[in-house]
Each structure stands twice: as structure tokens, then as C-alpha cells.
Amino acid sequence: MAHRWKNDLTRDDVTPRALWLNRRQLIAGVGAGAALSLTRQARAQDLTPNSLEQISSYNNYYEFGVDKGDPARNAGGLVTSPWTIRVDGMVDRPGDYALADLLSGLATEERIYRFRCVEAWSAVIPWNGVELADVLNKVGVGSGARYVAFETTVQPDVMPGVRSRVIPFPYVEGLRLDEAMHPLTLLATGVWGQPMPNQNGAPIRLVVPWKYGFKSIKSIVRITLTDRQPPTTWNRLNSREYGFYSNVNPEVDHPRWSQASERQIGGGLFARRQPTLMFNGYGDQVAHLYDGMDLRENY
Ligand code: MTE
């Protein structure tokens, strides 16, 4: 079928060629080898990746509690296999897809991305996953679709935060279709060549590196193509503090956290604050998506 969306960017525009590992190299190199080559790649980009231990011990996943250590402590009981994702709405091939079927035949990528939480901490994370665009093309974006909505699993018996209703669940998020189809946007299934830790959103979570971390919805069980801007959890809770777009923007402060600078996790209490970059440093790749939009109004 004909798609209205065409990526102008090639993979080489997004990340230097040296950053790409094909699936065979990835499988062969899992462990020390992969870690080493990723470190080398990150140096080329002047980024210091956080360790798996750091990435998986300081988390936001409110279904498992609100403290940063709660997800690591409590998420062990989440059963992530088998896993089914409902794909519905304005889509050519809707259905309940086994995760493996949904991803079969798609290229697995390994990408080191900056991650910026609205709480003014950041991380550098080597993700493994597939481009969301590849998944959407596989199921067929229906004509008229303009947004993509996502939903997290709700399992009260293994999710203490759901039982105590810390925020309304299911956690929901959304992207405009062109954001979803952008080659930087990933559905991640692992970090550092390892399967995704439960606390980071196993078995599959969204990663949108130019937006604040809360857009990166975890443990996805539903993807819906729609013509209406979908509700998002934090926007629903407090629309003054959290907009639909939530692009990283050092000039638009959150009422409780300055967005001008950030501290990378793992550096200890005295880690140097670094200036936050517009679109988290991905402006060359994504600024055109927002041409003509007032980013103070559309925060
Ligand atoms: N997804 C779900 N389902 N529930 C959550 O509470 N928290 C978000 C996002 N995705 C959250 C979620 C927030 S606020 C952040 S900063 C990131 O997950 C944290 O991702 P990380 O734990 O992998 O660093």
C-alpha cells in the first residue's frame, strides 16, 4: 500500500555509520565484546554510556512504586513471555500479535542515545530494538491516521503501584505520526545487548530520544493508530506541567525542575551539571518536524 510518510533521513544521517551493528555482529558480540565496541562508538560521539547497573537501578515505573529503587526491587514478578500486543485503530492489518511475530524479519538496531528525564537527570543508554516505523509499516498505517497511541500492561497482582493507585493506570502515551515514523524513534527490547530489564520496561518499550523520558512508555501491550491526538498520562494529570509534545527544551522550564541543565546519573552527588541541549541534541534530525510551531505553546 502507499504510505503518505517518507523519511528523508537515511540511517547514515541519524548516526555515524560506525555506530551500526548488524544483528549477526550483535549476537556474536554479546557480552564483553559488544560492551567494548559500544564504548568505542560512544567515545566517537563524546558520550559516556551509563552501566547496565546504573540504567537498571534508578528508574521511573510508577506501576512498581514511586521511589527510584522501587522498580528494581518490585518488577521481578512481571511475566514478559509470552507477550501479546494489540494493534488496532486505523491500521491495515489489526490484530493481537505475539511479540515475536510482530518483530520477525525486522532489523534489530543498537543505538546509543542521550536520555533526559524532566526531573533534570540524564543518562546515556545503549539500546537494542527496532525502528517503530518498521513495525508500523508492517501492520500498515491506514489512510487518515495522524497519531499513534500506546498503552502499558496493567497487572495489579504484580504491580504494587497499581494496587495503591499512585496515578491512574493504564499508563498511556502518544506521538504524532511523523514523530512515530522518524528513524530515531525505537521500540527497544534490550540494553547493552542484554534483554530489557523488567524495571526498564520489558519486554518492549518506546524510546524517543528528543523528548523527555516520560514519553518513553514501558511494557507496551497496545498500539493504536488514530486521527485524534491521544491522551497521555502526565498531560491528563497536570496539563500545565506536561504537554503532549514534551520536546526537550532548555528554554521552557517545568514549574518544579529547571530544564536548563542536567546531571548524568552515576556520577555521584558532585557530578558536573551539563547544559541541556535543544531537542536533547537531536535538533539537526528533528527540528523540521516542528517548523512553524510555537514550542512554548506546544511544550
Ligand atoms: N512507563 C510506564 N508504564 N510507567 C511509568 O511510570 N515512567 C516514565 C517512562 N515510562 C513510566 C513509563 C518516566 S517518568 C521516565 S523518566 C522513564 O520511563 C524512565 O525510564 P528508565 O527507567 O528506563 O530510565
CSV table of C-alpha atoms and ligand atoms in Angstrom, one decimal:
chain,number,residue,atom,x,y,z
A,1,MET,CA,0.0,0.0,0.0
A,2,ALA,CA,1.1,3.6,-0.5
A,3,HIS,CA,2.3,5.5,2.6
A,4,ARG,CA,2.0,9.2,2.9
A,5,TRP,CA,5.1,9.3,5.0
A,6,LYS,CA,8.5,9.3,3.6
A,7,ASN,CA,11.7,9.5,5.7
A,8,ASP,CA,14.1,11.9,4.1
A,9,LEU,CA,16.8,10.8,6.5
A,10,THR,CA,18.9,7.7,5.8
A,11,ARG,CA,20.4,5.8,8.7
A,12,ASP,CA,23.8,7.5,7.9
A,13,ASP,CA,22.2,10.8,8.7
A,14,VAL,CA,21.0,9.7,12.0
A,15,THR,CA,24.1,8.1,13.5
A,16,PRO,CA,27.6,7.7,12.1
A,17,ARG,CA,28.0,4.5,10.1
A,18,ALA,CA,30.4,3.1,12.7
A,19,LEU,CA,27.5,3.0,15.2
A,20,TRP,CA,25.6,0.4,13.3
A,21,LEU,CA,26.0,-3.2,14.2
A,22,ASN,CA,24.1,-5.8,12.3
A,23,ARG,CA,22.2,-8.5,14.0
A,24,ARG,CA,24.9,-11.1,13.4
A,25,GLN,CA,27.6,-9.0,14.9
A,26,LEU,CA,25.4,-8.2,17.8
A,27,ILE,CA,24.6,-11.8,18.6
A,28,ALA,CA,28.3,-12.8,18.2
A,29,GLY,CA,29.4,-9.9,20.3
A,30,VAL,CA,27.0,-10.0,23.2
A,31,GLY,CA,28.9,-9.6,26.5
A,32,ALA,CA,32.3,-8.0,26.8
A,33,GLY,CA,32.9,-7.6,23.1
A,34,ALA,CA,29.7,-5.7,22.5
A,35,ALA,CA,30.3,-3.6,25.5
A,36,LEU,CA,33.7,-2.7,24.3
A,37,SER,CA,32.7,-1.8,20.8
A,38,LEU,CA,29.8,0.3,22.1
A,39,THR,CA,32.2,2.2,24.4
A,40,ARG,CA,34.4,2.9,21.5
A,41,GLN,CA,31.4,4.1,19.4
A,42,ALA,CA,30.2,6.3,22.3
A,43,ARG,CA,33.7,7.9,22.5
A,44,ALA,CA,33.4,8.8,18.9
A,45,GLN,CA,30.3,10.7,19.8
A,46,ASP,CA,31.8,12.1,23.0
A,47,LEU,CA,29.2,10.3,25.2
A,48,THR,CA,29.9,8.2,28.2
A,49,PRO,CA,27.3,5.4,28.4
A,50,ASN,CA,25.9,4.5,31.8
A,51,SER,CA,26.5,1.0,33.0
A,52,LEU,CA,23.7,-1.6,32.9
A,53,GLU,CA,23.7,-1.5,36.7
A,54,GLN,CA,23.1,2.3,36.7
A,55,ILE,CA,20.5,2.1,34.0
A,56,SER,CA,18.5,-0.6,35.8
A,57,SER,CA,18.7,0.7,39.4
A,58,TYR,CA,17.4,4.3,39.0
A,59,ASN,CA,14.0,4.1,37.4
A,60,ASN,CA,10.6,5.6,37.0
A,61,TYR,CA,8.0,3.0,36.6
A,62,TYR,CA,5.1,4.0,38.8
A,63,GLU,CA,3.3,0.7,38.4
A,64,PHE,CA,6.0,-0.7,40.7
A,65,GLY,CA,6.3,2.3,43.1
A,66,VAL,CA,7.3,5.9,43.1
A,67,ASP,CA,10.8,5.7,44.5
A,68,LYS,CA,13.7,5.3,42.1
A,69,GLY,CA,14.7,2.0,43.6
A,70,ASP,CA,11.2,0.6,43.7
A,71,PRO,CA,11.1,-0.7,40.1
A,72,ALA,CA,14.3,-2.7,40.5
A,73,ARG,CA,13.0,-4.1,43.8
A,74,ASN,CA,9.5,-4.9,42.7
A,75,ALA,CA,9.4,-5.6,39.0
A,76,GLY,CA,10.8,-9.1,39.1
A,77,GLY,CA,7.4,-10.7,39.2
A,78,LEU,CA,6.3,-9.3,35.8
A,79,VAL,CA,5.9,-12.2,33.3
A,80,THR,CA,7.1,-10.9,30.0
A,81,SER,CA,6.9,-14.0,27.9
A,82,PRO,CA,4.6,-14.9,26.2
A,83,TRP,CA,3.7,-11.2,25.3
A,84,THR,CA,0.9,-10.1,23.1
A,85,ILE,CA,0.4,-6.6,21.6
A,86,ARG,CA,-2.9,-5.5,20.3
A,87,VAL,CA,-2.6,-3.3,17.2
A,88,ASP,CA,-5.8,-1.6,16.4
A,89,GLY,CA,-7.5,1.6,15.0
A,90,MET,CA,-6.7,3.0,11.6
A,91,VAL,CA,-4.4,0.1,10.6
A,92,ASP,CA,-4.5,-2.2,7.6
A,93,ARG,CA,-3.7,-5.4,9.5
A,94,PRO,CA,-5.1,-5.1,13.0
A,95,GLY,CA,-4.8,-7.9,15.4
A,96,ASP,CA,-3.4,-9.4,18.6
A,97,TYR,CA,0.2,-10.1,17.7
A,98,ALA,CA,2.6,-12.3,19.5
A,99,LEU,CA,5.6,-10.0,20.2
A,100,ALA,CA,8.0,-12.3,18.2
A,101,ASP,CA,5.6,-12.3,15.2
A,102,LEU,CA,5.3,-8.5,15.3
A,103,LEU,CA,9.1,-8.1,15.3
A,104,SER,CA,10.1,-11.1,13.0
A,105,GLY,CA,12.0,-10.1,9.9
A,106,LEU,CA,12.7,-6.6,11.2
A,107,ALA,CA,16.3,-5.3,11.6
A,108,THR,CA,17.5,-5.1,15.2
A,109,GLU,CA,19.5,-1.9,15.8
A,110,GLU,CA,21.9,-1.0,18.5
A,111,ARG,CA,21.9,2.8,19.3
A,112,ILE,CA,23.5,4.9,21.9
A,113,TYR,CA,21.1,7.7,22.8
A,114,ARG,CA,21.0,10.5,25.3
A,115,PHE,CA,18.1,10.2,27.7
A,116,ARG,CA,16.8,13.3,29.5
A,117,CYS,CA,14.2,13.0,32.3
A,118,VAL,CA,12.1,16.0,33.1
A,119,GLU,CA,13.4,15.7,36.7
A,120,ALA,CA,16.7,17.1,35.4
A,121,TRP,CA,18.7,13.9,35.4
A,122,SER,CA,20.0,12.3,32.3
A,123,ALA,CA,21.7,9.1,31.1
A,124,VAL,CA,23.4,7.8,28.0
A,125,ILE,CA,21.9,4.4,27.1
A,126,PRO,CA,22.9,1.8,24.5
A,127,TRP,CA,19.5,0.5,23.4
A,128,ASN,CA,18.7,-2.5,21.3
A,129,GLY,CA,15.5,-2.5,19.3
A,130,VAL,CA,13.7,-1.9,16.1
A,131,GLU,CA,12.5,1.3,14.5
A,132,LEU,CA,8.9,1.9,15.3
A,133,ALA,CA,8.4,2.9,11.7
A,134,ASP,CA,9.3,-0.7,10.6
A,135,VAL,CA,6.6,-2.1,12.9
A,136,LEU,CA,4.1,0.5,11.7
A,137,ASN,CA,4.9,-0.3,8.1
A,138,LYS,CA,4.5,-4.0,8.8
A,139,VAL,CA,1.0,-3.6,10.1
A,140,GLY,CA,0.1,-0.9,7.6
A,141,VAL,CA,-0.7,2.7,8.6
A,142,GLY,CA,-4.3,3.3,7.5
A,143,SER,CA,-5.0,6.4,5.4
A,144,GLY,CA,-6.3,9.2,7.7
A,145,ALA,CA,-4.2,8.1,10.7
A,146,ARG,CA,-2.3,11.0,12.2
A,147,TYR,CA,-1.3,9.8,15.7
A,148,VAL,CA,-0.1,6.7,17.4
A,149,ALA,CA,-1.3,5.8,20.9
A,150,PHE,CA,0.4,3.4,23.3
A,151,GLU,CA,-0.7,1.6,26.4
A,152,THR,CA,1.2,-0.2,29.2
A,153,THR,CA,0.1,-3.5,30.7
A,154,VAL,CA,-1.9,-3.4,34.0
A,155,GLN,CA,-1.2,-6.3,36.3
A,156,PRO,CA,-2.3,-5.4,39.9
A,157,ASP,CA,-1.2,-8.7,41.3
A,158,VAL,CA,2.4,-8.0,40.5
A,159,MET,CA,2.3,-4.2,40.4
A,160,PRO,CA,2.1,-2.6,43.9
A,161,GLY,CA,1.8,0.9,42.5
A,162,VAL,CA,-1.3,-0.1,40.5
A,163,ARG,CA,-2.8,-1.6,43.7
A,164,SER,CA,-2.3,1.7,45.6
A,165,ARG,CA,-3.3,3.8,42.6
A,166,VAL,CA,-0.5,6.2,42.8
A,167,ILE,CA,-1.6,7.6,39.4
A,168,PRO,CA,-4.4,6.4,37.1
A,169,PHE,CA,-3.5,3.3,35.0
A,170,PRO,CA,-3.1,2.1,32.4
A,171,TYR,CA,-0.2,4.4,31.6
A,172,VAL,CA,-0.8,5.9,28.2
A,173,GLU,CA,1.3,7.9,25.7
A,174,GLY,CA,1.1,9.2,22.2
A,175,LEU,CA,3.1,10.6,19.3
A,176,ARG,CA,2.2,12.4,16.1
A,177,LEU,CA,2.5,10.0,13.2
A,178,ASP,CA,5.6,11.8,11.7
A,179,GLU,CA,7.3,11.6,15.1
A,180,ALA,CA,6.5,7.9,15.3
A,181,MET,CA,7.8,7.3,11.8
A,182,HIS,CA,11.0,9.2,12.4
A,183,PRO,CA,14.0,6.8,12.2
A,184,LEU,CA,15.3,7.9,15.6
A,185,THR,CA,12.2,6.5,17.3
A,186,LEU,CA,12.7,3.0,18.6
A,187,LEU,CA,10.8,0.2,20.1
A,188,ALA,CA,13.5,-1.1,22.4
A,189,THR,CA,13.8,-4.7,23.6
A,190,GLY,CA,17.2,-4.5,25.3
A,191,VAL,CA,20.1,-2.5,26.7
A,192,TRP,CA,23.8,-3.2,26.5
A,193,GLY,CA,23.0,-6.3,24.3
A,194,GLN,CA,21.0,-7.8,27.2
A,195,PRO,CA,17.2,-8.4,27.3
A,196,MET,CA,15.4,-5.4,28.6
A,197,PRO,CA,15.3,-5.4,32.5
A,198,ASN,CA,11.7,-5.5,33.7
A,199,GLN,CA,12.2,-2.2,35.6
A,200,ASN,CA,13.2,-0.6,32.2
A,201,GLY,CA,10.0,-1.7,30.5
A,202,ALA,CA,10.4,-5.3,29.4
A,203,PRO,CA,9.7,-6.8,27.0
A,204,ILE,CA,9.3,-3.7,24.8
A,205,ARG,CA,9.2,0.0,25.4
A,206,LEU,CA,9.2,3.2,23.4
A,207,VAL,CA,12.4,5.4,23.1
A,208,VAL,CA,12.0,8.9,21.7
A,209,PRO,CA,15.4,10.5,22.4
A,210,TRP,CA,14.5,14.1,21.7
A,211,LYS,CA,11.6,14.1,24.2
A,212,TYR,CA,11.5,13.9,28.0
A,213,GLY,CA,11.8,10.4,29.4
A,214,PHE,CA,8.2,10.1,30.4
A,215,LYS,CA,7.2,9.8,26.7
A,216,SER,CA,9.1,6.5,26.7
A,217,ILE,CA,6.2,4.3,27.7
A,218,LYS,CA,7.2,0.9,29.1
A,219,SER,CA,5.9,-2.7,28.7
A,220,ILE,CA,3.6,-1.9,25.8
A,221,VAL,CA,0.5,-4.0,25.2
A,222,ARG,CA,-1.4,-1.9,22.8
A,223,ILE,CA,-0.6,0.3,19.8
A,224,THR,CA,-3.5,2.3,18.2
A,225,LEU,CA,-3.5,4.4,15.1
A,226,THR,CA,-5.9,7.2,15.3
A,227,ASP,CA,-6.9,10.6,13.7
A,228,ARG,CA,-7.2,12.3,17.1
A,229,GLN,CA,-4.4,13.5,19.5
A,230,PRO,CA,-4.5,10.7,22.1
A,231,PRO,CA,-4.5,11.4,25.9
A,232,THR,CA,-1.2,11.0,27.7
A,233,THR,CA,-0.9,10.1,31.4
A,234,TRP,CA,1.1,13.1,32.6
A,235,ASN,CA,-0.8,15.6,30.5
A,236,ARG,CA,-4.0,14.2,31.9
A,237,LEU,CA,-2.7,14.5,35.5
A,238,ASN,CA,-1.3,18.0,35.1
A,239,SER,CA,-1.6,19.7,31.7
A,240,ARG,CA,0.2,22.8,32.9
A,241,GLU,CA,3.3,20.9,33.7
A,242,TYR,CA,3.3,18.2,30.9
A,243,GLY,CA,2.3,19.0,27.4
A,244,PHE,CA,1.6,16.5,24.6
A,245,TYR,CA,4.8,17.2,22.8
A,246,SER,CA,7.3,17.3,25.7
A,247,ASN,CA,10.3,18.0,23.5
A,248,VAL,CA,13.5,18.6,25.5
A,249,ASN,CA,13.8,22.4,25.6
A,250,PRO,CA,16.2,24.2,27.9
A,251,GLU,CA,14.2,27.4,27.5
A,252,VAL,CA,10.9,26.1,28.7
A,253,ASP,CA,11.1,25.3,32.4
A,254,HIS,CA,9.0,22.8,34.2
A,255,PRO,CA,7.4,24.5,37.3
A,256,ARG,CA,9.4,22.2,39.6
A,257,TRP,CA,12.6,21.5,37.7
A,258,SER,CA,14.8,23.8,35.6
A,259,GLN,CA,15.3,22.4,32.2
A,260,ALA,CA,18.4,24.5,31.5
A,261,SER,CA,20.8,21.8,32.8
A,262,GLU,CA,21.0,18.2,33.9
A,263,ARG,CA,23.1,15.8,35.8
A,264,GLN,CA,24.0,12.4,34.4
A,265,ILE,CA,23.2,9.6,36.7
A,266,GLY,CA,26.1,7.5,38.1
A,267,GLY,CA,28.4,10.5,38.6
A,268,GLY,CA,27.7,10.8,42.3
A,269,LEU,CA,26.5,13.8,44.2
A,270,PHE,CA,29.2,16.1,42.8
A,271,ALA,CA,28.8,15.2,39.2
A,272,ARG,CA,29.1,18.3,37.0
A,273,ARG,CA,25.8,19.7,35.7
A,274,GLN,CA,25.8,20.0,32.0
A,275,PRO,CA,23.7,22.3,29.8
A,276,THR,CA,20.6,20.7,28.4
A,277,LEU,CA,20.6,20.8,24.6
A,278,MET,CA,17.6,21.8,22.5
A,279,PHE,CA,15.8,18.6,21.4
A,280,ASN,CA,18.3,16.8,23.6
A,281,GLY,CA,21.0,17.3,21.0
A,282,TYR,CA,18.9,15.8,18.1
A,283,GLY,CA,17.9,19.2,16.6
A,284,ASP,CA,19.5,18.5,13.2
A,285,GLN,CA,17.5,15.4,12.8
A,286,VAL,CA,14.1,16.5,14.2
A,287,ALA,CA,13.7,20.3,14.3
A,288,HIS,CA,12.0,20.3,10.9
A,289,LEU,CA,9.1,18.3,12.4
A,290,TYR,CA,8.1,21.4,14.3
A,291,ASP,CA,8.6,24.1,11.7
A,292,GLY,CA,6.1,26.9,12.2
A,293,MET,CA,5.1,25.6,15.7
A,294,ASP,CA,5.5,27.8,18.8
A,295,LEU,CA,7.4,25.4,21.1
A,296,ARG,CA,6.5,27.5,24.2
A,297,GLU,CA,2.8,27.0,23.5
A,298,ASN,CA,3.3,23.4,22.3
A,299,TYR,CA,5.5,22.2,25.1
B,1,MTE,N1,6.1,3.9,31.6
B,1,MTE,C1,5.2,3.4,32.5
B,1,MTE,N2,4.4,2.4,32.1
B,1,MTE,N3,5.1,3.8,33.7
B,1,MTE,C2,5.9,4.9,34.2
B,1,MTE,O1,5.8,5.3,35.4
B,1,MTE,N4,7.7,6.4,33.7
B,1,MTE,C3,8.3,7.3,32.6
B,1,MTE,C4,8.8,6.4,31.4
B,1,MTE,N5,7.9,5.4,31.1
B,1,MTE,C5,6.9,5.4,33.3
B,1,MTE,C6,7.0,4.9,32.0
B,1,MTE,C7,9.3,8.2,33.1
B,1,MTE,S1,8.8,9.5,34.1
B,1,MTE,C8,10.6,8.1,32.7
B,1,MTE,S2,11.8,9.3,33.1
B,1,MTE,C9,11.1,6.9,32.0
B,1,MTE,O2,10.1,5.9,31.8
B,1,MTE,C10,12.2,6.2,32.8
B,1,MTE,O3,12.8,5.2,32.0
B,1,MTE,P1,14.0,4.3,32.6
B,1,MTE,O4,13.6,3.8,33.9
B,1,MTE,O5,14.3,3.2,31.6
B,1,MTE,O6,15.2,5.3,32.8
